[in-house]
Every structure is written in C-alpha cells, then in structure tokens.
Coordinates of N, CA and C in Angstrom, one line a residue:
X1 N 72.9 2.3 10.2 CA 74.2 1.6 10.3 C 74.4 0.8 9.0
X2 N 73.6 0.1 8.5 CA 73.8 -0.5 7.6 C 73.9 -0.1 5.5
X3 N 73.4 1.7 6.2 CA 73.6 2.4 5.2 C 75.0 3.0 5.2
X4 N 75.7 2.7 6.2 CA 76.8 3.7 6.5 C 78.3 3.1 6.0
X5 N 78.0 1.6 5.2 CA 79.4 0.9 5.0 C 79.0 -0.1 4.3
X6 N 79.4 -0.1 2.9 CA 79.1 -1.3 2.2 C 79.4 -2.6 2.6
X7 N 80.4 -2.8 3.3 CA 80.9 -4.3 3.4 C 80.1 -4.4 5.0
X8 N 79.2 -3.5 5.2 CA 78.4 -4.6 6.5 C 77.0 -4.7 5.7
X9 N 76.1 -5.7 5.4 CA 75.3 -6.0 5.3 C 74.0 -6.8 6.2
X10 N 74.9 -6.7 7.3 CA 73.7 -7.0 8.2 C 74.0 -6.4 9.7
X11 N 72.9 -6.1 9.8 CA 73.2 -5.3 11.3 C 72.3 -6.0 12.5
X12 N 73.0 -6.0 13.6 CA 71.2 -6.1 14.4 C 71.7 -5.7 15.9
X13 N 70.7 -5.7 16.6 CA 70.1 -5.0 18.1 C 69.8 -5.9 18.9
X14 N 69.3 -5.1 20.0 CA 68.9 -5.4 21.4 C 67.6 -6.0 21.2
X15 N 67.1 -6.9 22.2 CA 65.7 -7.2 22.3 C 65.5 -7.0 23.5
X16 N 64.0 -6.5 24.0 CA 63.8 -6.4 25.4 C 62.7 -7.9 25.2
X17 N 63.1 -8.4 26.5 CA 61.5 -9.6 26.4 C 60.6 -9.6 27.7
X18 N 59.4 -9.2 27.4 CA 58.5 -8.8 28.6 C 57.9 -10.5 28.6
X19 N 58.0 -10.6 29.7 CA 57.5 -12.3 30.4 C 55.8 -11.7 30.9
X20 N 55.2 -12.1 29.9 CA 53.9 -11.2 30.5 C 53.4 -11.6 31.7
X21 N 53.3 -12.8 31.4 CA 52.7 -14.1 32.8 C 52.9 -13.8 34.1
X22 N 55.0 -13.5 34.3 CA 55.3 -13.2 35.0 C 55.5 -11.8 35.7
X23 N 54.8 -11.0 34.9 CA 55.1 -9.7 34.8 C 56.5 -9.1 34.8
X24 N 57.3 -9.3 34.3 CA 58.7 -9.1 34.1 C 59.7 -9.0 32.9
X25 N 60.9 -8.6 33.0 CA 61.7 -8.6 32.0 C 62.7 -8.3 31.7
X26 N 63.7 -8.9 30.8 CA 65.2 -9.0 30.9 C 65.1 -8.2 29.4
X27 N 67.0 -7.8 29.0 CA 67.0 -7.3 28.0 C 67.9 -8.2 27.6
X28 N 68.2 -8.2 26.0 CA 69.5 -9.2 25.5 C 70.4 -8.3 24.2
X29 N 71.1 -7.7 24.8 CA 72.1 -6.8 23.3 C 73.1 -7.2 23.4
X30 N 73.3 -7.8 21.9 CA 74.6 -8.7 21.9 C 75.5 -7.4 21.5
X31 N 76.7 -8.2 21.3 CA 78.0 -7.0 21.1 C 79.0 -7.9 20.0
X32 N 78.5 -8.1 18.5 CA 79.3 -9.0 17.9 C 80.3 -8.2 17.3
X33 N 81.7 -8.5 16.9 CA 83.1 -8.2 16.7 C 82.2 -7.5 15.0
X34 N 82.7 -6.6 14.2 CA 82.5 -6.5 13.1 C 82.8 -7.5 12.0
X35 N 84.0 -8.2 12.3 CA 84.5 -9.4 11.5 C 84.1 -10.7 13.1
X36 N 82.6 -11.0 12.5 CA 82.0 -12.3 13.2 C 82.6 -13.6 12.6
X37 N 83.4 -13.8 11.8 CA 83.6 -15.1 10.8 C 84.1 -15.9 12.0
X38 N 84.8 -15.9 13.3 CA 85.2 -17.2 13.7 C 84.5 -16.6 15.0
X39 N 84.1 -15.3 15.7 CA 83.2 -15.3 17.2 C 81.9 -16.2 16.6
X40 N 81.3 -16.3 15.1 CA 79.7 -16.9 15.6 C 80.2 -18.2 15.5
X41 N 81.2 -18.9 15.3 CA 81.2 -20.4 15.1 C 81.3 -20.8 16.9
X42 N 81.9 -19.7 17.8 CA 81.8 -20.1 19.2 C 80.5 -20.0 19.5
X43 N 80.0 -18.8 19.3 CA 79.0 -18.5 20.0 C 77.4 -17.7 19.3
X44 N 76.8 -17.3 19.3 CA 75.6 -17.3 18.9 C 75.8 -15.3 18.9
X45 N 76.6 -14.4 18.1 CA 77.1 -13.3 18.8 C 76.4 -12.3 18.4
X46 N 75.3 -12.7 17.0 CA 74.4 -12.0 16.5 C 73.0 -11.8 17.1
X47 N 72.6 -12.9 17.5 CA 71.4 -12.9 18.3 C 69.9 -13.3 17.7
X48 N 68.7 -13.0 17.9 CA 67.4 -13.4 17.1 C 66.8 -12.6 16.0
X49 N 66.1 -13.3 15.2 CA 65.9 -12.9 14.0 C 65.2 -11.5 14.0
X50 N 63.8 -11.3 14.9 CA 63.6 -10.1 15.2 C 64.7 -8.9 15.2
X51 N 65.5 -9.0 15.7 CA 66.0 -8.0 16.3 C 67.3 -7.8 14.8
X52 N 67.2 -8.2 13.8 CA 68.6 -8.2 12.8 C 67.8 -8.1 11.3
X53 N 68.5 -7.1 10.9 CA 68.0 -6.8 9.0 C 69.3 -7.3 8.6
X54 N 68.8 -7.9 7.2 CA 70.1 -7.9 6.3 C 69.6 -7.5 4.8
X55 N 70.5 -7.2 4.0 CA 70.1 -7.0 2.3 C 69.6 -8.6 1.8
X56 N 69.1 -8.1 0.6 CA 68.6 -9.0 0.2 C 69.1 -10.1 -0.8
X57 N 70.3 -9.4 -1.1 CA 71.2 -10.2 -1.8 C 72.2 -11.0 -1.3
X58 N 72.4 -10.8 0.4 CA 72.6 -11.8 1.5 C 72.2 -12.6 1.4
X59 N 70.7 -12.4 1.8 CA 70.1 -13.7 2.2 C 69.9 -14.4 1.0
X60 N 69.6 -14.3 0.1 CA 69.6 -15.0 -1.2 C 71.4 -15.8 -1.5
X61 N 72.1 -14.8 -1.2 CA 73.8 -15.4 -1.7 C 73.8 -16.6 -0.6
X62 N 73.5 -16.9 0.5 CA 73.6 -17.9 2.0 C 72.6 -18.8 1.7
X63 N 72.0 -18.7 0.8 CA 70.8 -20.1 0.8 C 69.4 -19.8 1.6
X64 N 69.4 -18.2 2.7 CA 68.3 -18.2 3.3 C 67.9 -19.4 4.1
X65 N 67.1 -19.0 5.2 CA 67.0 -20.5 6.6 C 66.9 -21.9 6.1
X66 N 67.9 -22.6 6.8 CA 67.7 -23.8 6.4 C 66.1 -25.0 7.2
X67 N 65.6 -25.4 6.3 CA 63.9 -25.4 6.8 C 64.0 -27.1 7.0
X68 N 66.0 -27.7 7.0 CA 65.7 -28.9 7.5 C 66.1 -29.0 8.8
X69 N 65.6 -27.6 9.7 CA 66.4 -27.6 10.9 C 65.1 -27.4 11.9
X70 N 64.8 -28.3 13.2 CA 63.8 -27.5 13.7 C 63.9 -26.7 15.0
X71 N 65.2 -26.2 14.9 CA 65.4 -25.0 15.7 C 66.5 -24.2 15.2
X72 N 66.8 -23.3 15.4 CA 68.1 -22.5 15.3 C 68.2 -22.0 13.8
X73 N 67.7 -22.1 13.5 CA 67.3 -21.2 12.1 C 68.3 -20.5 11.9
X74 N 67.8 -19.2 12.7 CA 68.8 -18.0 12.8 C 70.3 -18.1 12.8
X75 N 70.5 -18.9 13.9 CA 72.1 -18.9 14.2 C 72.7 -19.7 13.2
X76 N 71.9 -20.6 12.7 CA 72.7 -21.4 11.4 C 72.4 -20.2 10.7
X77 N 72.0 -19.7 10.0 CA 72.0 -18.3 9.1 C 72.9 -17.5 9.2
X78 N 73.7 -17.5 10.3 CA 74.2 -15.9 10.7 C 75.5 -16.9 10.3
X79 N 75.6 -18.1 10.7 CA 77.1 -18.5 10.7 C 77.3 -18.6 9.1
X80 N 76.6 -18.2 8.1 CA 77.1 -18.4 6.7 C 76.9 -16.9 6.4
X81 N 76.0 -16.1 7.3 CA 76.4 -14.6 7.1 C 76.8 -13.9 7.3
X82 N 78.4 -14.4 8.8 CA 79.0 -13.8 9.3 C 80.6 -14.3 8.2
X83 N 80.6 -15.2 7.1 CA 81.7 -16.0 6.7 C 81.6 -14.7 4.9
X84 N 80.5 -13.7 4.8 CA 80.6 -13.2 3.4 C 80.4 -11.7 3.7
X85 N 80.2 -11.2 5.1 CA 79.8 -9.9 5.0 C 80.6 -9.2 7.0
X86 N 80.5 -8.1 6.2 CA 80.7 -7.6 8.0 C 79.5 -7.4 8.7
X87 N 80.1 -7.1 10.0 CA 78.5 -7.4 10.9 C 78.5 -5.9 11.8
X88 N 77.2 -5.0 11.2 CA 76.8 -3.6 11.9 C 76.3 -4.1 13.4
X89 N 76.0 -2.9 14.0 CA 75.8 -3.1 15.8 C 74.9 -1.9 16.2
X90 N 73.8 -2.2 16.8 CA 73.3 -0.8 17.4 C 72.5 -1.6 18.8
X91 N 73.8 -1.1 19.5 CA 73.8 -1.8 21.0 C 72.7 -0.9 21.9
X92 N 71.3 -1.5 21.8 CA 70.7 -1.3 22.4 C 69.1 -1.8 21.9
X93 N 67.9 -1.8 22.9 CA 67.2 -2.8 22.2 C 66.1 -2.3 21.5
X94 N 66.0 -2.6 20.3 CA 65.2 -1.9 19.6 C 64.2 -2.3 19.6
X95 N 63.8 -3.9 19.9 CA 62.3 -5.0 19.8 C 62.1 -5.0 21.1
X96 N 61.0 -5.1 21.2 CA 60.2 -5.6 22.5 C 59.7 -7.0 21.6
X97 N 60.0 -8.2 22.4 CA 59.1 -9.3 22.4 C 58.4 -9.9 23.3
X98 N 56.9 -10.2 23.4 CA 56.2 -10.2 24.6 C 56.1 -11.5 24.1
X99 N 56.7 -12.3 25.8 CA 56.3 -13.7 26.0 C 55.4 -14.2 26.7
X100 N 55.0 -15.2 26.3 CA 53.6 -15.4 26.6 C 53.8 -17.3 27.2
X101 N 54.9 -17.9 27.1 CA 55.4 -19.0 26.9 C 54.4 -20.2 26.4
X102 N 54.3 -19.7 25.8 CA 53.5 -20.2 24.6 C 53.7 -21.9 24.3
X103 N 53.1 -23.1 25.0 CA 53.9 -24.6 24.2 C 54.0 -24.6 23.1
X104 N 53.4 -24.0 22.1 CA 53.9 -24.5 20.8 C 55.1 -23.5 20.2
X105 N 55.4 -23.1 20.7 CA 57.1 -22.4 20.2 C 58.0 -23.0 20.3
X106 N 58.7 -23.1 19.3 CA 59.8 -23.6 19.0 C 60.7 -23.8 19.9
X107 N 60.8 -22.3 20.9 CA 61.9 -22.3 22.0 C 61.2 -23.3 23.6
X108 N 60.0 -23.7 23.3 CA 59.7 -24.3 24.2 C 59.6 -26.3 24.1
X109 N 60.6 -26.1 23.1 CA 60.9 -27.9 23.0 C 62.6 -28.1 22.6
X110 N 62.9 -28.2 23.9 CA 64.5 -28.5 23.6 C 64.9 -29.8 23.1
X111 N 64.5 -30.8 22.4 CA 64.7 -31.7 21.6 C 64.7 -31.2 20.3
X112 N 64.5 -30.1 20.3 CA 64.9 -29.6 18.6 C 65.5 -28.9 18.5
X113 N 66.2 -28.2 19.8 CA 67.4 -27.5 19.8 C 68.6 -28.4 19.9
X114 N 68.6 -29.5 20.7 CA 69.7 -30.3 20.5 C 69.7 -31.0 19.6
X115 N 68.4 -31.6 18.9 CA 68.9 -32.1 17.1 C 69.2 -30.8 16.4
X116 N 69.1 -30.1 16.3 CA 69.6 -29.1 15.5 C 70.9 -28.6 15.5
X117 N 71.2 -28.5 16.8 CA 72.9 -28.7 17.0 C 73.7 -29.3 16.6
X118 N 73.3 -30.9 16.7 CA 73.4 -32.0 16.6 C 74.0 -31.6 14.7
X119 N 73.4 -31.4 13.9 CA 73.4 -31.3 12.4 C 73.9 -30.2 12.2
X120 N 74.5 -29.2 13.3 CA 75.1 -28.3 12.5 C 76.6 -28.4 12.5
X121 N 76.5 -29.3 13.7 CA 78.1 -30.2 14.1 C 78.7 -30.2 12.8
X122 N 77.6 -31.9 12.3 CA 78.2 -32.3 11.1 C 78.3 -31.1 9.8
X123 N 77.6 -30.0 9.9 CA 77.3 -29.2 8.9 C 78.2 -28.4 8.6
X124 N 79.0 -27.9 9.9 CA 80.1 -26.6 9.7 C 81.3 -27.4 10.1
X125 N 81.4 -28.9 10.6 CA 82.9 -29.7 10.5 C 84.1 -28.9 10.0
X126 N 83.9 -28.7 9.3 CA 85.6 -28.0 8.1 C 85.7 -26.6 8.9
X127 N 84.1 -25.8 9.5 CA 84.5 -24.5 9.9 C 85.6 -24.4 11.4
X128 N 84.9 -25.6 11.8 CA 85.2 -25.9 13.1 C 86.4 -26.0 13.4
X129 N 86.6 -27.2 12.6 CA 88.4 -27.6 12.3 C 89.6 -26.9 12.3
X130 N 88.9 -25.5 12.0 CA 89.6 -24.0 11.8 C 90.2 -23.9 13.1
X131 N 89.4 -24.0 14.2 CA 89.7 -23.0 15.5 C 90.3 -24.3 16.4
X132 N 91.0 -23.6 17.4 CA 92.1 -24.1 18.2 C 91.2 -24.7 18.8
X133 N 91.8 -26.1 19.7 CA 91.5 -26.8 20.8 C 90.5 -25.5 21.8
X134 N 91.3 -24.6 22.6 CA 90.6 -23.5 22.9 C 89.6 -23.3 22.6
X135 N 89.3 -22.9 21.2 CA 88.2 -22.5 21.0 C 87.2 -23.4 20.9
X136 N 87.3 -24.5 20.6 CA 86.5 -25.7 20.2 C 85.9 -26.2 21.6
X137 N 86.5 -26.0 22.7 CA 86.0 -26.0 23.9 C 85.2 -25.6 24.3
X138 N 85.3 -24.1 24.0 CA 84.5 -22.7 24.7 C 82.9 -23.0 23.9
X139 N 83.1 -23.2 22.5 CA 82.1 -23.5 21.8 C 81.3 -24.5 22.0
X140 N 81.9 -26.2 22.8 CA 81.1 -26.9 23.3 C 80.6 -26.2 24.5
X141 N 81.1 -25.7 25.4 CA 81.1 -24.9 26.4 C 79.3 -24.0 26.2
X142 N 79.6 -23.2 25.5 CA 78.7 -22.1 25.1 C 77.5 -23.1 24.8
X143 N 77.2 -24.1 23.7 CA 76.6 -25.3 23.4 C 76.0 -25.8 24.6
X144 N 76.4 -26.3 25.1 CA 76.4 -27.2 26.5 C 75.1 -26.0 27.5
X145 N 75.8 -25.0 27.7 CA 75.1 -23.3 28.4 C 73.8 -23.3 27.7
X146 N 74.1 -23.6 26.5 CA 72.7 -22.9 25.9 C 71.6 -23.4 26.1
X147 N 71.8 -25.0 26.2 CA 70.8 -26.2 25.9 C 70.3 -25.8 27.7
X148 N 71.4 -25.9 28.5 CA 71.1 -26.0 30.0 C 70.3 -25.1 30.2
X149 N 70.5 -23.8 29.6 CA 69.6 -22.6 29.9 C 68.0 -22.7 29.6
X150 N 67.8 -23.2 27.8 CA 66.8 -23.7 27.3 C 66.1 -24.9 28.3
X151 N 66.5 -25.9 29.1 CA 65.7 -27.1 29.6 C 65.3 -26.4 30.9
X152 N 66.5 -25.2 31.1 CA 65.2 -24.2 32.7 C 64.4 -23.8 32.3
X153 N 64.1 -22.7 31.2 CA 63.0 -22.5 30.6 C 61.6 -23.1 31.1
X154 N 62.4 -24.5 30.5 CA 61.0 -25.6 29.8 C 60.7 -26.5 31.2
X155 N 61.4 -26.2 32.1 CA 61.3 -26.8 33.5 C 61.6 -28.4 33.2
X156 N 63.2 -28.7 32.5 CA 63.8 -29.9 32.3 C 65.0 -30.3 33.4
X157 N 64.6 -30.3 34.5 CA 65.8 -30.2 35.4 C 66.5 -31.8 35.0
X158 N 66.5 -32.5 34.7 CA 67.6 -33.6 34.1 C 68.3 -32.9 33.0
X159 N 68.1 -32.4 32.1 CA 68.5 -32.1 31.0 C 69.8 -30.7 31.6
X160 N 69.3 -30.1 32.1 CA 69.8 -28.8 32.5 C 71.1 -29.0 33.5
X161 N 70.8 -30.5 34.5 CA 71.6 -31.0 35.0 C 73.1 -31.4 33.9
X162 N 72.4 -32.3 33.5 CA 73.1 -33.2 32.1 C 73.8 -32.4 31.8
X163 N 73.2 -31.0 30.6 CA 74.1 -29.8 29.9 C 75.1 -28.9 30.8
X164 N 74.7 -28.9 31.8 CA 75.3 -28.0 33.2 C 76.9 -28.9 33.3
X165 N 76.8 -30.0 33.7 CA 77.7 -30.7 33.6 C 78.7 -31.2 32.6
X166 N 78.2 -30.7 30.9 CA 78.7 -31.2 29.7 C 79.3 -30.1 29.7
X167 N 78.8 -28.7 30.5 CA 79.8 -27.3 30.1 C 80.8 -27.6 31.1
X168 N 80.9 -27.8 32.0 CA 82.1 -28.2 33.1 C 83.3 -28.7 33.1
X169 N 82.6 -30.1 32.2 CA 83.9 -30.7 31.3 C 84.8 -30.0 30.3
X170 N 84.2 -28.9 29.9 CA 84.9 -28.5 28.6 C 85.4 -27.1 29.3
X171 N 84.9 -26.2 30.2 CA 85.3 -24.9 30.6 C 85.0 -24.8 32.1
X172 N 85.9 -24.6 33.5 CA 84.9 -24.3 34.6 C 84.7 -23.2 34.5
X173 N 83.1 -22.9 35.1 CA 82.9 -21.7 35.0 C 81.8 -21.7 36.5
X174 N 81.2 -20.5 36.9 CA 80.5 -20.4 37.8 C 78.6 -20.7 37.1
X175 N 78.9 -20.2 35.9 CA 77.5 -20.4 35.3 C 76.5 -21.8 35.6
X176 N 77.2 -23.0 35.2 CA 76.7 -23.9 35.2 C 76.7 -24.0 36.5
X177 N 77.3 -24.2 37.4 CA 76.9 -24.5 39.3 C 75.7 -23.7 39.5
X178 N 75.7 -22.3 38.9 CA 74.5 -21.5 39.1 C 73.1 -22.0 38.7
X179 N 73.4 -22.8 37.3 CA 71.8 -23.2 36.4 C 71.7 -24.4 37.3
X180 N 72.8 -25.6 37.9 CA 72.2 -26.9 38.3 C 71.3 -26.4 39.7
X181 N 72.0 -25.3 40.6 CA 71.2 -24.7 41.7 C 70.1 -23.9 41.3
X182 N 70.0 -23.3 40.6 CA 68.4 -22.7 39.8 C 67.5 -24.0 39.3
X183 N 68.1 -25.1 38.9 CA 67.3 -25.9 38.4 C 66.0 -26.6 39.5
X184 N 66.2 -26.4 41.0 CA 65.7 -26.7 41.9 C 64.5 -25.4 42.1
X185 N 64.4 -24.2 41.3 CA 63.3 -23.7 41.3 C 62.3 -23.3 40.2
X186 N 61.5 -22.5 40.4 CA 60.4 -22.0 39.2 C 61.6 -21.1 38.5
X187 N 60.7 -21.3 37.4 CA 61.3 -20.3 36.6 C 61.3 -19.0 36.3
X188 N 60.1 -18.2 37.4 CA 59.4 -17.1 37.6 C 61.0 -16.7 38.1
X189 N 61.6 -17.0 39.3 CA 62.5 -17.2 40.1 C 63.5 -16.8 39.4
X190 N 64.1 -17.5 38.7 CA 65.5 -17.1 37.4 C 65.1 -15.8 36.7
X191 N 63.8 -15.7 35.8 CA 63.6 -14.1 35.6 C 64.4 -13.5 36.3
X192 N 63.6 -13.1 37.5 CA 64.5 -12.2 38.3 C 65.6 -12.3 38.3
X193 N 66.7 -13.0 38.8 CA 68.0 -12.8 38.5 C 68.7 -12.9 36.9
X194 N 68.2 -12.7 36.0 CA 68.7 -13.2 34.9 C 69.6 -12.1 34.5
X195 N 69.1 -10.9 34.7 CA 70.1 -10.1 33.7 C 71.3 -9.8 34.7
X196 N 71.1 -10.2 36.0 CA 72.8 -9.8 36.7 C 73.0 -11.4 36.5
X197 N 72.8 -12.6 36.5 CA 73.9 -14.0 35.9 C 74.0 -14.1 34.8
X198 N 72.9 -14.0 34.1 CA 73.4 -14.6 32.5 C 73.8 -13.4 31.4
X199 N 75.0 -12.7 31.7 CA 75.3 -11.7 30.6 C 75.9 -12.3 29.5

C-alpha cells in the first residue's frame, strides 16, 4: 500500500490483542479517511504504533515522538502526520499483541494519559480552533471515552465514572451509560463484550 501512491506515506492495520491472563481476545482495525488532517484531531483514526509504518523522511519531517509526553506518543505523532501526508489502510489485523497487563506499561497508568491530553490541548490549540463547535464536542467526547475506557482497564471506577459523565455533557451516547454499568465489574467481564460495544 504504501508503495502504491506517493502522497501516502504512512499506512497502518489491524491489531489482534490476546489478553493471555484472561485467555481471550478482541481485535482493533481502524478505518481512517485517506485525507486524516481533521478525522485525527477528533479522534485517534490511525491507531498504535505497532500496527503502522511510515517513510523515513516523515518521521524525521514531524519532529518524531514527542518524549515530553508520558503517554500518547503515537496519537500525538499521527496528528502532525496526518497534517503532511495521506493515510494508506489495510483493514485487517496484521499484529498480534499479547497482553499480559503488565503494571509497568504505560497503558496501565491513566494519570499519564490524562496529562498528556492535557498538553496536547494546549499543543494543537490553533488545530482545534479549525473545527466547528460540532466537532470540538465529539472530540471532547471521544477524549472523555477514551480516558473512561483506560480507568476500566486499570480498575478506576471513580475515574471512569468522572470521564463517563464528561462524555455526556458534550455528546449523548449509549457508550458511556454502558462503561459507568461495566464499571461495577471485573474487567475479565468487559473482554468479553468488548468487540460488540466498543466499535
């Protein structure tokens, strides 16, 4: 794919993620627009680093991960790589990541996903400013989802509450009623349902 068109220089896929512990597993294949320049400022449409190649004169032209961030790496990446290049797609999952939920992973401390948010606020300001009331919604919206999703993970039911309710304000949707009611179980529990609620 990414041999097939000069102006896409970054492509990426599916991830399958085996929950070893649990014995189980969900898949995640995003579906981003070719021209991502205002879908990633909503939403996250590219996905994780594993699962995405770019040239190398990308990542060098974007400054490469910003290392004063201590989460979200990627997604801040993509949103300065979605603003200089088009975005290839091969909808389907090419990684397996086996989780192991591991405490010292990154995704397992959501205080660095919300300071990191937190700085990318101030960081993409001017991008933001771009998009309609609408959109700027959906994008706290999506924000608000993410964090809620991450504190189930990590078995944060205040936090998940908290974020569940910060997406409500900005979008109703059934999602969040779903995570504050999931927040009352294990997280073995959500596995299972994950790939028919959270598409």
């Amino acid at each position: 794919v990414i041999e097939s068109n000069d102006s896409i220089r970054l492509v990426t896929s599916g991830i399958r993620f085996i929950y070893v512990t649990n014995n189980t597993h969900s898949d995640y294949v995003p579906h981003p627009p070719v021209d991502s320049s205002k879908a990633i400022l909503i939403n996250n449409v590219i996905g994780g680093t594993p699962a995405v190649i770019l040239k190398k004169d990308l990542f060098f032209q974007v400054g490469g991960f910003d290392e004063n961030l201590g989460a979200r790496q990627d997604y801040d990446m993509w949103i300065r790589c979605a603003q200089k290049t088009k975005i290839g797609n091969v909808p389907e999952p090419l990684i397996i990541s086996y989780d192991y939920f591991d405490p010292q992973k990154i995704s397992n401390n959501t205080s660095k996903h919300i300071k990191s948010c937190e700085i990318m606020e101030e960081k993409y300001k001017d991008l933001y400013k771009k998009l309609s009331d609408k959109e700027n919604r959906l994008r706290k919206y999506n924000f608000s989802i993410s964090i809620s999703k991450k504190a189930l993970r990590n078995n944060e039911k205040s936090l998940v509450r908290k974020y569940s309710f910060n997406a409500l304000k900005n979008r109703f949707s059934i999602t969040p009623l779903i995570l504050i009611f999931l927040s009352a179980f294990k997280y073995s529990l959500v596995l299972k349902v994950k790939n028919t609620v959270f598409k």
